[in-house]
Short mmCIF file of C-alpha atoms and ligand atoms in Angstrom, two decimals:
data_model
loop_
_atom_site.label_atom_id
_atom_site.label_comp_id
_atom_site.label_asym_id
_atom_site.label_seq_id
_atom_site.Cartn_x
_atom_site.Cartn_y
_atom_site.Cartn_z
CA MET A 203 -68.27 -13.66 -94.58
CA ASP A 204 -70.05 -15.53 -91.83
CA VAL A 205 -73.29 -17.27 -92.59
CA ILE A 206 -75.71 -16.61 -89.77
CA SER A 207 -79.22 -17.81 -89.26
CA SER A 208 -80.88 -14.44 -89.03
CA CYS A 209 -79.99 -10.80 -89.21
CA VAL A 210 -78.30 -9.48 -86.12
CA GLN A 211 -79.92 -6.11 -86.69
CA GLU A 212 -83.33 -7.76 -86.90
CA VAL A 213 -84.09 -6.07 -90.19
CA CYS A 214 -83.92 -9.25 -92.25
CA TRP A 215 -85.91 -12.33 -91.68
CA ALA A 216 -84.51 -14.88 -94.07
CA PRO A 217 -81.22 -16.62 -93.35
CA PHE A 218 -78.81 -14.52 -95.32
CA GLU A 219 -75.10 -14.58 -95.74
CA CYS A 220 -74.66 -11.65 -93.51
CA CYS A 221 -74.01 -9.19 -92.08
CA GLY A 222 -74.18 -5.65 -93.33
CA ALA A 223 -74.34 -5.40 -97.08
CA ARG A 224 -77.02 -7.97 -97.72
CA CYS A 225 -79.14 -6.86 -94.80
CA GLU A 226 -78.90 -3.39 -96.11
CA GLY A 227 -79.81 -4.66 -99.55
CA TYR A 228 -83.09 -5.92 -98.23
CA TYR A 229 -83.43 -2.88 -96.07
CA TYR A 230 -83.27 -0.52 -98.98
CA ALA A 231 -85.71 -2.56 -101.07
CA MET A 232 -88.30 -1.13 -98.68
CA ASN A 233 -86.68 2.16 -97.69
CA HIS A 234 -88.76 5.19 -98.78
CA ARG A 235 -91.32 2.86 -100.38
CA LYS A 236 -94.96 3.80 -100.07
CA ILE A 237 -97.03 0.84 -99.01
CA LEU A 238 -100.79 0.81 -98.94
CA LEU A 239 -101.70 -1.92 -96.49
CA GLY A 240 -105.24 -3.21 -96.81
CA VAL A 241 -106.56 -5.07 -93.80
CA SER A 242 -109.70 -7.14 -94.18
CA GLY A 243 -111.76 -9.08 -91.66
CA GLY A 244 -110.16 -12.12 -90.08
CA ILE A 245 -108.39 -13.14 -86.92
CA ALA A 246 -105.05 -12.66 -88.72
CA ALA A 247 -105.77 -8.89 -88.78
CA TYR A 248 -103.81 -8.59 -85.54
CA LYS A 249 -100.71 -9.82 -87.39
CA ALA A 250 -101.08 -6.90 -89.82
CA ALA A 251 -100.18 -4.68 -86.87
CA GLU A 252 -96.82 -6.44 -86.57
CA LEU A 253 -96.38 -6.18 -90.34
CA THR A 254 -96.98 -2.43 -90.15
CA ARG A 255 -94.32 -2.14 -87.46
CA LEU A 256 -91.78 -4.10 -89.55
CA LEU A 257 -92.51 -2.07 -92.67
CA VAL A 258 -92.07 1.22 -90.84
CA ARG A 259 -88.88 -0.05 -89.28
CA ARG A 260 -87.54 -0.80 -92.75
CA GLY A 261 -88.09 2.81 -93.76
CA ALA A 262 -91.40 2.39 -95.63
CA SER A 263 -94.26 4.87 -95.44
CA VAL A 264 -97.37 2.89 -94.62
CA ARG A 265 -100.99 3.97 -95.04
CA VAL A 266 -103.54 1.52 -93.77
CA VAL A 267 -107.00 1.00 -95.23
CA MET A 268 -109.33 -1.24 -93.21
CA THR A 269 -112.51 -2.91 -94.30
CA ARG A 270 -115.48 -2.80 -91.93
CA GLY A 271 -114.86 -6.47 -91.08
CA ALA A 272 -111.26 -5.74 -90.07
CA GLN A 273 -112.43 -3.27 -87.45
CA ALA A 274 -114.19 -6.09 -85.61
CA PHE A 275 -110.75 -7.57 -84.91
CA VAL A 276 -108.36 -4.61 -84.49
CA THR A 277 -109.00 -0.92 -83.92
CA PRO A 278 -107.89 1.72 -86.42
CA MET A 279 -106.06 3.37 -83.53
CA THR A 280 -103.57 0.46 -83.42
CA PHE A 281 -102.59 1.00 -87.05
CA GLN A 282 -102.61 4.76 -86.70
CA ALA A 283 -100.16 4.54 -83.80
CA LEU A 284 -97.88 2.14 -85.67
CA SER A 285 -97.95 3.84 -89.06
CA GLY A 286 -98.09 7.43 -87.86
CA GLU A 287 -100.81 8.04 -90.46
CA ALA A 288 -104.56 8.35 -90.24
CA VAL A 289 -106.29 5.06 -91.06
CA ARG A 290 -109.00 5.10 -93.69
CA SER A 291 -111.95 2.83 -94.20
CA GLU A 292 -114.75 4.82 -95.81
CA LEU A 293 -114.84 5.69 -99.49
CA PHE A 294 -117.00 8.73 -98.99
CA ASP A 295 -115.34 10.48 -96.09
CA ASP A 296 -115.19 14.24 -96.66
CA ALA A 297 -112.34 14.94 -94.26
CA HIS A 298 -110.08 12.20 -95.61
CA GLU A 299 -110.98 12.85 -99.23
CA ALA A 300 -110.06 16.50 -98.74
CA ALA A 301 -106.63 15.51 -97.39
CA MET A 302 -105.90 12.91 -100.07
CA GLY A 303 -108.57 11.75 -102.48
CA HIS A 304 -108.89 8.02 -103.08
CA ILE A 305 -107.51 8.28 -106.61
CA GLU A 306 -104.55 10.23 -105.29
CA LEU A 307 -104.08 7.56 -102.61
CA ALA A 308 -104.20 4.84 -105.26
CA ARG A 309 -101.53 6.68 -107.25
CA TRP A 310 -99.44 7.39 -104.15
CA ALA A 311 -98.76 3.71 -103.49
CA ASP A 312 -95.65 1.90 -104.76
CA ALA A 313 -97.41 -1.34 -103.84
CA VAL A 314 -100.71 -2.45 -102.35
CA LEU A 315 -100.69 -5.41 -100.00
CA ILE A 316 -103.89 -6.83 -98.55
CA ALA A 317 -103.03 -8.79 -95.43
CA PRO A 318 -105.08 -10.58 -94.36
CA ALA A 319 -107.12 -11.03 -97.53
CA SER A 320 -110.38 -12.76 -96.64
CA ALA A 321 -112.31 -15.04 -99.00
CA ASN A 322 -114.80 -12.22 -99.36
CA VAL A 323 -112.17 -9.65 -100.40
CA LEU A 324 -110.67 -12.10 -102.91
CA ALA A 325 -114.12 -12.67 -104.40
CA ARG A 326 -114.83 -8.95 -104.62
CA LEU A 327 -111.45 -8.28 -106.24
CA ALA A 328 -111.94 -11.13 -108.71
CA GLY A 329 -115.36 -9.69 -109.55
CA GLY A 330 -113.83 -6.27 -110.22
CA MET A 331 -116.04 -4.69 -107.57
CA ALA A 332 -115.49 -1.25 -106.13
CA ASP A 333 -117.98 -1.34 -103.29
CA ASP A 334 -115.70 -0.03 -100.57
CA LEU A 335 -112.52 2.01 -100.29
CA LEU A 336 -110.10 -0.93 -100.41
CA THR A 337 -111.53 -2.59 -103.53
CA THR A 338 -111.86 0.81 -105.22
CA LEU A 339 -108.19 1.53 -104.55
CA CYS A 340 -107.20 -1.85 -105.98
CA LEU A 341 -109.02 -1.04 -109.22
CA ALA A 342 -107.62 2.48 -109.38
CA THR A 343 -103.96 1.83 -108.57
CA PRO A 344 -101.24 1.48 -111.20
CA ALA A 345 -99.04 -0.17 -108.53
CA PRO A 346 -98.60 -3.92 -108.10
CA VAL A 347 -101.24 -5.48 -105.89
CA ALA A 348 -100.47 -8.41 -103.60
CA VAL A 349 -102.81 -10.40 -101.40
CA ALA A 350 -102.03 -12.58 -98.39
CA PRO A 351 -105.01 -14.93 -98.09
CA ALA A 352 -106.12 -15.93 -94.62
CA MET A 353 -109.15 -18.10 -94.00
CA ASN A 354 -110.38 -21.46 -92.79
CA GLN A 355 -108.88 -24.34 -94.78
CA GLN A 356 -112.27 -25.42 -96.14
CA MET A 357 -113.01 -21.91 -97.37
CA TRP A 358 -109.58 -21.80 -99.03
CA ARG A 359 -110.13 -25.16 -100.71
CA ASN A 360 -113.60 -24.18 -101.92
CA PRO A 361 -113.62 -24.15 -105.75
CA ALA A 362 -115.10 -20.64 -105.71
CA THR A 363 -112.11 -19.30 -103.76
CA GLN A 364 -109.67 -21.28 -105.89
CA ALA A 365 -111.25 -19.92 -109.08
CA ASN A 366 -111.08 -16.35 -107.71
CA VAL A 367 -107.42 -16.73 -106.79
CA ALA A 368 -106.59 -18.24 -110.18
CA LEU A 369 -108.31 -15.32 -111.92
CA LEU A 370 -106.49 -12.78 -109.76
CA ARG A 371 -103.14 -14.45 -110.49
CA GLU A 372 -103.92 -14.44 -114.20
CA ARG A 373 -104.56 -10.69 -114.02
CA GLY A 374 -101.21 -10.10 -112.35
CA THR A 375 -102.17 -9.97 -108.67
CA HIS A 376 -99.38 -11.41 -106.52
CA VAL A 377 -100.55 -14.07 -104.08
CA PHE A 378 -98.39 -14.50 -100.98
CA GLY A 379 -99.18 -17.80 -99.28
CA PRO A 380 -101.23 -19.01 -97.58
CA ALA A 381 -99.28 -21.26 -95.23
CA THR A 382 -100.48 -24.61 -94.01
CA GLY A 383 -100.83 -25.42 -90.34
CA GLU A 384 -103.00 -25.11 -87.30
CA GLN A 385 -105.78 -22.57 -87.66
CA ALA A 386 -107.49 -20.28 -85.16
CA CYS A 387 -110.68 -22.38 -85.51
CA GLY A 388 -108.79 -25.55 -84.60
CA ASP A 389 -108.63 -26.99 -88.14
CA ILE A 390 -105.36 -27.99 -89.69
CA GLY A 391 -104.68 -27.23 -93.34
CA PRO A 392 -103.92 -24.47 -95.85
CA GLY A 393 -105.27 -21.00 -95.16
CA ARG A 394 -103.02 -19.49 -92.48
CA MET A 395 -101.72 -16.05 -93.37
CA LEU A 396 -97.96 -15.95 -93.90
CA GLU A 397 -96.13 -14.57 -90.88
CA PRO A 398 -95.28 -10.84 -91.05
CA PRO A 399 -91.53 -11.36 -91.66
CA ALA A 400 -92.30 -13.66 -94.60
CA LEU A 401 -94.74 -11.10 -96.01
CA LEU A 402 -92.12 -8.42 -95.59
CA GLU A 403 -89.62 -10.47 -97.53
CA ALA A 404 -92.11 -11.26 -100.30
CA LEU A 405 -92.97 -7.58 -100.63
CA SER A 406 -89.28 -6.62 -100.62
CA SER A 407 -88.60 -8.99 -103.52
CA LEU A 408 -91.60 -7.61 -105.38
CA LEU A 409 -90.30 -4.09 -104.95
CA ALA A 410 -86.61 -4.81 -105.44
CA SER A 411 -86.20 -2.77 -108.58
CA PRO A 412 -85.95 -5.15 -111.52
CA ALA A 413 -84.75 -2.17 -113.55
CA LEU A 414 -81.73 -4.03 -114.93
CA ALA A 415 -83.27 -7.48 -115.25
CA GLY A 416 -81.53 -9.48 -117.97
CA LYS A 417 -78.73 -6.90 -118.38
CA ARG A 418 -75.02 -7.55 -118.02
CA VAL A 419 -73.09 -4.99 -116.02
CA LEU A 420 -69.33 -4.63 -115.65
CA VAL A 421 -67.97 -2.56 -112.77
CA THR A 422 -64.40 -1.58 -111.94
CA ALA A 423 -63.73 -0.56 -108.35
CA GLY A 424 -61.04 0.41 -105.89
CA PRO A 425 -57.53 1.66 -106.50
CA THR A 426 -54.77 -0.01 -108.48
CA ARG A 427 -51.24 -0.60 -107.23
CA GLU A 428 -48.29 0.05 -109.49
CA PRO A 429 -45.20 -1.70 -108.12
CA LEU A 430 -41.91 0.18 -107.87
CA ASP A 431 -40.03 -2.75 -106.43
CA PRO A 432 -41.03 -5.92 -104.53
CA VAL A 433 -42.11 -3.93 -101.45
CA ARG A 434 -43.31 -0.54 -102.70
CA PHE A 435 -46.05 0.67 -104.96
CA LEU A 436 -47.82 3.79 -106.21
CA SER A 437 -51.52 3.90 -105.36
CA ASN A 438 -54.28 6.20 -104.13
CA ARG A 439 -56.84 6.54 -101.36
CA SER A 440 -59.79 4.83 -103.05
CA SER A 441 -61.57 2.44 -100.64
CA GLY A 442 -63.70 0.76 -103.32
CA LYS A 443 -66.83 1.29 -101.19
CA MET A 444 -68.74 3.18 -103.87
CA GLY A 445 -67.89 0.65 -106.58
CA PHE A 446 -68.85 -2.30 -104.40
CA ALA A 447 -72.14 -0.60 -103.51
CA VAL A 448 -72.82 0.08 -107.20
CA ALA A 449 -72.08 -3.55 -108.12
CA GLU A 450 -74.40 -4.81 -105.42
CA ALA A 451 -77.16 -2.35 -106.35
CA ALA A 452 -76.91 -3.44 -110.01
CA ALA A 453 -77.19 -7.09 -108.95
CA ARG A 454 -80.19 -6.30 -106.78
CA ALA A 455 -81.73 -4.56 -109.79
CA GLY A 456 -81.59 -7.90 -111.59
CA ALA A 457 -78.33 -7.54 -113.53
CA ASP A 458 -75.66 -10.15 -114.05
CA VAL A 459 -72.66 -8.32 -112.59
CA ALA A 460 -68.91 -8.77 -112.92
CA LEU A 461 -66.85 -6.67 -110.52
CA ILE A 462 -63.17 -6.09 -111.29
CA ALA A 463 -61.73 -5.04 -107.96
CA GLY A 464 -58.39 -3.50 -107.16
CA PRO A 465 -56.83 -4.20 -103.74
CA VAL A 466 -59.45 -3.26 -101.16
CA ALA A 467 -60.38 -4.49 -97.70
CA LEU A 468 -64.01 -5.22 -98.49
CA PRO A 469 -66.02 -8.45 -98.35
CA ASP A 470 -67.64 -9.76 -101.51
CA PRO A 471 -70.86 -7.96 -102.23
CA GLY A 472 -73.64 -10.48 -102.63
CA LEU A 473 -74.60 -11.91 -106.01
CA VAL A 474 -71.71 -10.60 -108.13
CA LYS A 475 -68.77 -12.26 -109.82
CA ARG A 476 -65.67 -10.68 -108.31
CA VAL A 477 -62.30 -10.68 -110.03
CA ASN A 478 -59.37 -9.36 -107.98
CA VAL A 479 -56.56 -7.47 -109.68
CA GLU A 480 -53.58 -5.38 -108.54
CA THR A 481 -52.35 -3.18 -111.33
CA ALA A 482 -54.01 -0.98 -113.95
CA ALA A 483 -52.70 -3.33 -116.64
CA GLU A 484 -54.38 -6.29 -114.92
CA MET A 485 -57.60 -4.31 -114.51
CA HIS A 486 -57.46 -3.39 -118.19
CA THR A 487 -57.01 -7.03 -119.24
CA ALA A 488 -59.72 -8.30 -116.89
CA ALA A 489 -62.19 -5.62 -118.05
CA LEU A 490 -61.67 -6.54 -121.70
CA GLU A 491 -62.01 -10.24 -120.87
CA HIS A 492 -65.39 -9.60 -119.24
CA LEU A 493 -66.74 -7.23 -121.87
CA ASP A 494 -68.67 -9.75 -124.00
CA ASN A 495 -72.36 -8.80 -124.24
CA VAL A 496 -72.01 -6.18 -121.52
CA ASP A 497 -74.84 -3.63 -121.59
CA VAL A 498 -73.48 -1.22 -119.00
CA PHE A 499 -69.89 -0.44 -117.99
CA ILE A 500 -69.52 1.51 -114.76
CA ALA A 501 -65.96 2.63 -114.12
CA THR A 502 -65.75 3.59 -110.47
CA ALA A 503 -62.10 2.53 -110.10
CA ALA A 504 -59.48 5.11 -109.30
CA VAL A 505 -57.05 3.69 -111.83
CA SER A 506 -53.46 4.90 -111.53
CA ASP A 507 -52.87 7.04 -114.55
CA TYR A 508 -49.15 6.16 -114.54
CA ARG A 509 -46.99 3.21 -113.59
CA PRO A 510 -43.26 3.03 -113.02
CA ALA A 511 -41.54 2.60 -116.38
CA ALA A 512 -39.68 -0.30 -114.83
CA THR A 513 -40.30 -2.37 -111.73
CA GLU A 514 -37.06 -3.07 -109.90
CA ARG A 515 -36.60 -6.75 -109.17
CA ARG A 516 -34.74 -5.91 -105.96
CA LYS A 517 -35.69 -3.51 -103.22
CA ILE A 518 -34.54 0.02 -104.05
CA LYS A 519 -31.86 1.11 -101.58
CA LYS A 520 -31.50 4.64 -100.24
CA ASP A 521 -27.97 5.02 -101.42
CA GLN A 522 -28.63 8.12 -103.50
CA ALA A 523 -29.48 11.63 -102.28
CA THR A 524 -32.29 11.97 -104.80
CA LEU A 525 -34.25 9.43 -106.74
CA GLN A 526 -35.90 10.04 -110.09
CA LEU A 527 -38.93 8.00 -110.98
CA SER A 528 -39.74 7.50 -114.60
CA LEU A 529 -43.45 6.83 -115.21
CA THR A 530 -45.35 5.50 -118.19
CA ARG A 531 -49.04 6.21 -118.94
CA ASN A 532 -51.47 3.42 -118.21
CA PRO A 533 -54.23 2.60 -120.68
CA ASP A 534 -57.43 4.51 -120.00
CA ILE A 535 -59.80 1.56 -119.59
CA LEU A 536 -62.98 3.61 -119.73
CA ALA A 537 -61.97 5.77 -122.69
CA GLU A 538 -60.91 2.70 -124.63
CA ILE A 539 -64.13 0.80 -124.00
CA ALA A 540 -66.32 3.85 -124.64
CA SER A 541 -64.66 4.44 -128.02
CA ARG A 542 -65.50 0.99 -129.38
CA ASP A 543 -68.13 0.73 -132.12
CA ASP A 544 -70.05 -1.74 -129.97
CA ALA A 545 -69.53 0.24 -126.75
CA PRO A 546 -71.88 -0.52 -123.89
CA PHE A 547 -73.62 2.28 -121.98
CA CYS A 548 -70.55 3.82 -120.30
CA VAL A 549 -70.60 5.55 -116.93
CA GLY A 550 -67.49 7.27 -115.61
CA PHE A 551 -66.72 8.71 -112.21
CA ALA A 552 -64.98 11.99 -111.67
CA ALA A 553 -63.54 12.45 -108.21
CA GLU A 554 -62.38 16.03 -108.07
CA THR A 555 -61.03 18.39 -105.44
CA ASP A 556 -62.13 21.49 -107.38
CA ARG A 557 -63.97 22.71 -110.51
CA LEU A 558 -66.17 19.61 -110.21
CA GLU A 559 -68.67 20.39 -112.94
CA GLU A 560 -66.12 21.66 -115.45
CA TYR A 561 -63.83 18.62 -115.12
CA ALA A 562 -66.75 16.18 -115.05
CA LEU A 563 -68.24 17.62 -118.23
CA ALA A 564 -64.83 17.49 -119.89
CA LYS A 565 -64.58 13.76 -119.05
CA LEU A 566 -68.11 13.17 -120.37
CA ARG A 567 -67.15 14.81 -123.65
CA ASP A 568 -63.54 13.67 -124.08
CA LYS A 569 -64.13 10.05 -123.15
CA ARG A 570 -67.43 9.98 -125.10
CA LEU A 571 -69.37 8.74 -122.09
CA ASP A 572 -73.10 8.27 -121.68
CA MET A 573 -72.92 9.53 -118.13
CA VAL A 574 -70.45 10.82 -115.58
CA ALA A 575 -70.92 10.84 -111.82
CA ALA A 576 -68.95 13.63 -110.19
CA ASN A 577 -68.11 13.64 -106.52
CA PRO A 578 -66.06 16.04 -104.45
CA VAL A 579 -63.04 14.55 -102.68
CA GLY A 580 -60.63 15.90 -100.11
CA ASP A 581 -61.38 17.56 -96.77
CA GLY A 582 -62.72 14.27 -95.41
CA GLN A 583 -65.16 13.82 -98.30
CA GLY A 584 -65.29 10.98 -100.76
CA PHE A 585 -62.69 8.26 -100.57
CA ASP A 586 -62.88 6.39 -97.30
CA SER A 587 -66.16 7.76 -96.04
CA ASP A 588 -69.38 5.73 -95.91
CA ASP A 589 -71.36 8.65 -97.27
CA ASN A 590 -71.09 10.50 -100.51
CA ARG A 591 -72.86 13.00 -102.71
CA LEU A 592 -72.93 13.03 -106.46
CA ILE A 593 -73.83 15.25 -109.35
CA VAL A 594 -74.53 13.11 -112.37
CA PHE A 595 -74.26 14.55 -115.87
CA TRP A 596 -75.33 13.10 -119.18
CA PRO A 597 -75.37 14.85 -122.55
CA GLU A 598 -78.92 16.21 -122.14
CA GLY A 599 -79.21 16.70 -118.42
CA GLN A 600 -77.99 16.38 -114.90
CA ARG A 601 -79.25 15.22 -111.50
CA GLU A 602 -77.95 15.95 -108.04
CA PHE A 603 -77.96 13.32 -105.29
CA PRO A 604 -77.52 14.81 -101.81
CA LEU A 605 -75.20 13.41 -99.14
CA GLN A 606 -76.34 9.91 -98.14
CA SER A 607 -74.93 6.45 -97.54
CA LYS A 608 -73.04 4.98 -100.48
CA THR A 609 -75.46 2.02 -100.56
CA SER A 610 -78.49 4.23 -100.92
CA LEU A 611 -76.66 6.49 -103.39
CA ALA A 612 -75.67 3.45 -105.46
CA ARG A 613 -79.27 2.32 -105.66
CA GLU A 614 -80.43 5.73 -106.87
CA LEU A 615 -77.60 5.87 -109.38
CA ILE A 616 -78.54 2.42 -110.72
CA ASP A 617 -82.16 3.55 -111.12
CA LEU A 618 -80.97 6.56 -113.10
CA ILE A 619 -78.65 4.45 -115.26
CA ALA A 620 -81.52 2.05 -115.99
CA GLU A 621 -83.73 5.01 -116.95
CA ARG A 622 -81.12 6.52 -119.29
CA LEU A 623 -80.25 3.11 -120.77
CA GLU A 624 -83.89 2.49 -121.62
CA ARG A 625 -84.09 5.92 -123.26
CA LYS A 626 -80.95 5.23 -125.29
CA ASP A 627 -82.27 1.81 -126.38
CA GLU A 628 -85.56 3.44 -127.47
CA GLU A 629 -83.68 6.03 -129.52
CA ASN A 630 -81.53 3.44 -131.33
N1 CTP B 1384 -60.41 5.58 -115.76
C1 CTP B 1384 -60.10 4.37 -116.36
N2 CTP B 1384 -58.81 4.07 -116.67
C2 CTP B 1384 -57.84 4.95 -116.38
C3 CTP B 1384 -58.13 6.18 -115.76
C4 CTP B 1384 -59.42 6.45 -115.46
O1 CTP B 1384 -61.00 3.56 -116.61
N3 CTP B 1384 -56.58 4.63 -116.69
C5 CTP B 1384 -61.81 5.90 -115.46
C6 CTP B 1384 -62.11 5.96 -114.00
O2 CTP B 1384 -62.56 4.71 -113.51
C7 CTP B 1384 -63.20 7.02 -113.94
C8 CTP B 1384 -62.89 7.94 -115.08
O3 CTP B 1384 -62.05 7.19 -115.96
O4 CTP B 1384 -64.48 6.47 -114.21
C9 CTP B 1384 -62.22 9.20 -114.68
O5 CTP B 1384 -61.07 8.90 -113.99
P1 CTP B 1384 -60.13 10.04 -113.38
O6 CTP B 1384 -58.88 9.40 -112.88
O7 CTP B 1384 -60.88 10.89 -112.46
O8 CTP B 1384 -59.85 10.92 -114.59
P2 CTP B 1384 -58.73 10.90 -115.61
O9 CTP B 1384 -59.34 10.66 -116.93
O10 CTP B 1384 -57.65 9.96 -115.23
O11 CTP B 1384 -58.24 12.40 -115.55
P3 CTP B 1384 -57.48 13.20 -114.39
O12 CTP B 1384 -56.74 12.18 -113.57
O13 CTP B 1384 -56.63 14.10 -115.15
O14 CTP B 1384 -58.54 13.91 -113.62
#
């Protein structure tokens, strides 16, 4: 994997080991997220326009709330054009309140970011005031609130501002920046708002689901190869894409991930420990070796159910009219791990050409799984495609995930696994 200095697709800002998977990782941290962007008065308000553009480009829904002061620097029309949403500034505005009341708006947000956050806004937030729409929303929202301070360096250094920021931090407000450097007023020092790409990255990390923080996850992925002789093997069409996406999504959700991968042509997903294997027997051994303290086992691998009873040491010659192959059953890695007394939360995959639900439910029951993800294969669906759809079953319910990219599907699946794992932990 090449290390490049910035994302070629211009969706990432930081220098990542790129390209593709990790960019997409950051991309989906923001995708479909609902961001309430508060803009307060300050020259840096114009940079909030660029931030809005970047957020929208990453797939976020952005609703902008401006203070009166902000409107002296940028017009609401700028943000409306960039966000595609009406901009709000008044608390008591009949038309806007009828469309979405301020409490509803506060609940709508996945995160609130105030950029720029003036000294005045910081003081009002620290004082718990609700004297305009923005401060009211900050009090009313259950979502994380972040501020990106922007002010003259002397105002930033003022003990009153420092005390307000310390109090906000103590109460859980995230403070992004400020940066140090040349200021609009000509001063040099701390107080510059972080640049929009840096704010985007900070917000992405804040929103990157920490659903599996502190958990250990083991994933098997790809096909296995069962050698017949030194040049031939039995295998299947699995590309490993779904498993690799699941491993990466688990890592992005904060888990410590080991990925046991059969032979696939895929680069390492970021942040996971990858162990390469060939055969089902090797996958079985590697899975058991990495099982210590594992909280979640996700078996996405298409493990060969059988292997040749014997592997010829020399190439098999075509000197017979027919050839009989004798096959031996491979261990069922998932069933074995799920049947242990100390079994982790076990998730199986069921790739089926027909009777999807029936076969998936049978695997859930017979292998004593916590969850099974069923996906249709054949007719161009499933194995080598970049998209997939899943129906996920667990003993008390099911959820359907429509056709989408495997990376986005993996993220949704990880969120569901985290939800069910938490429920199981609460019950035990
Ligand atoms: N699995 C496994 N070890 C095996 C076979 C399967 O860990 N030797 C896991 C797969 O990773 C998957 C689940 O079991 O999560 C279901 O695999 P699948 O091959 O679809 O089902 P089988 O149980 O092998 O049944 P069948 O082939 O008859 O459909």
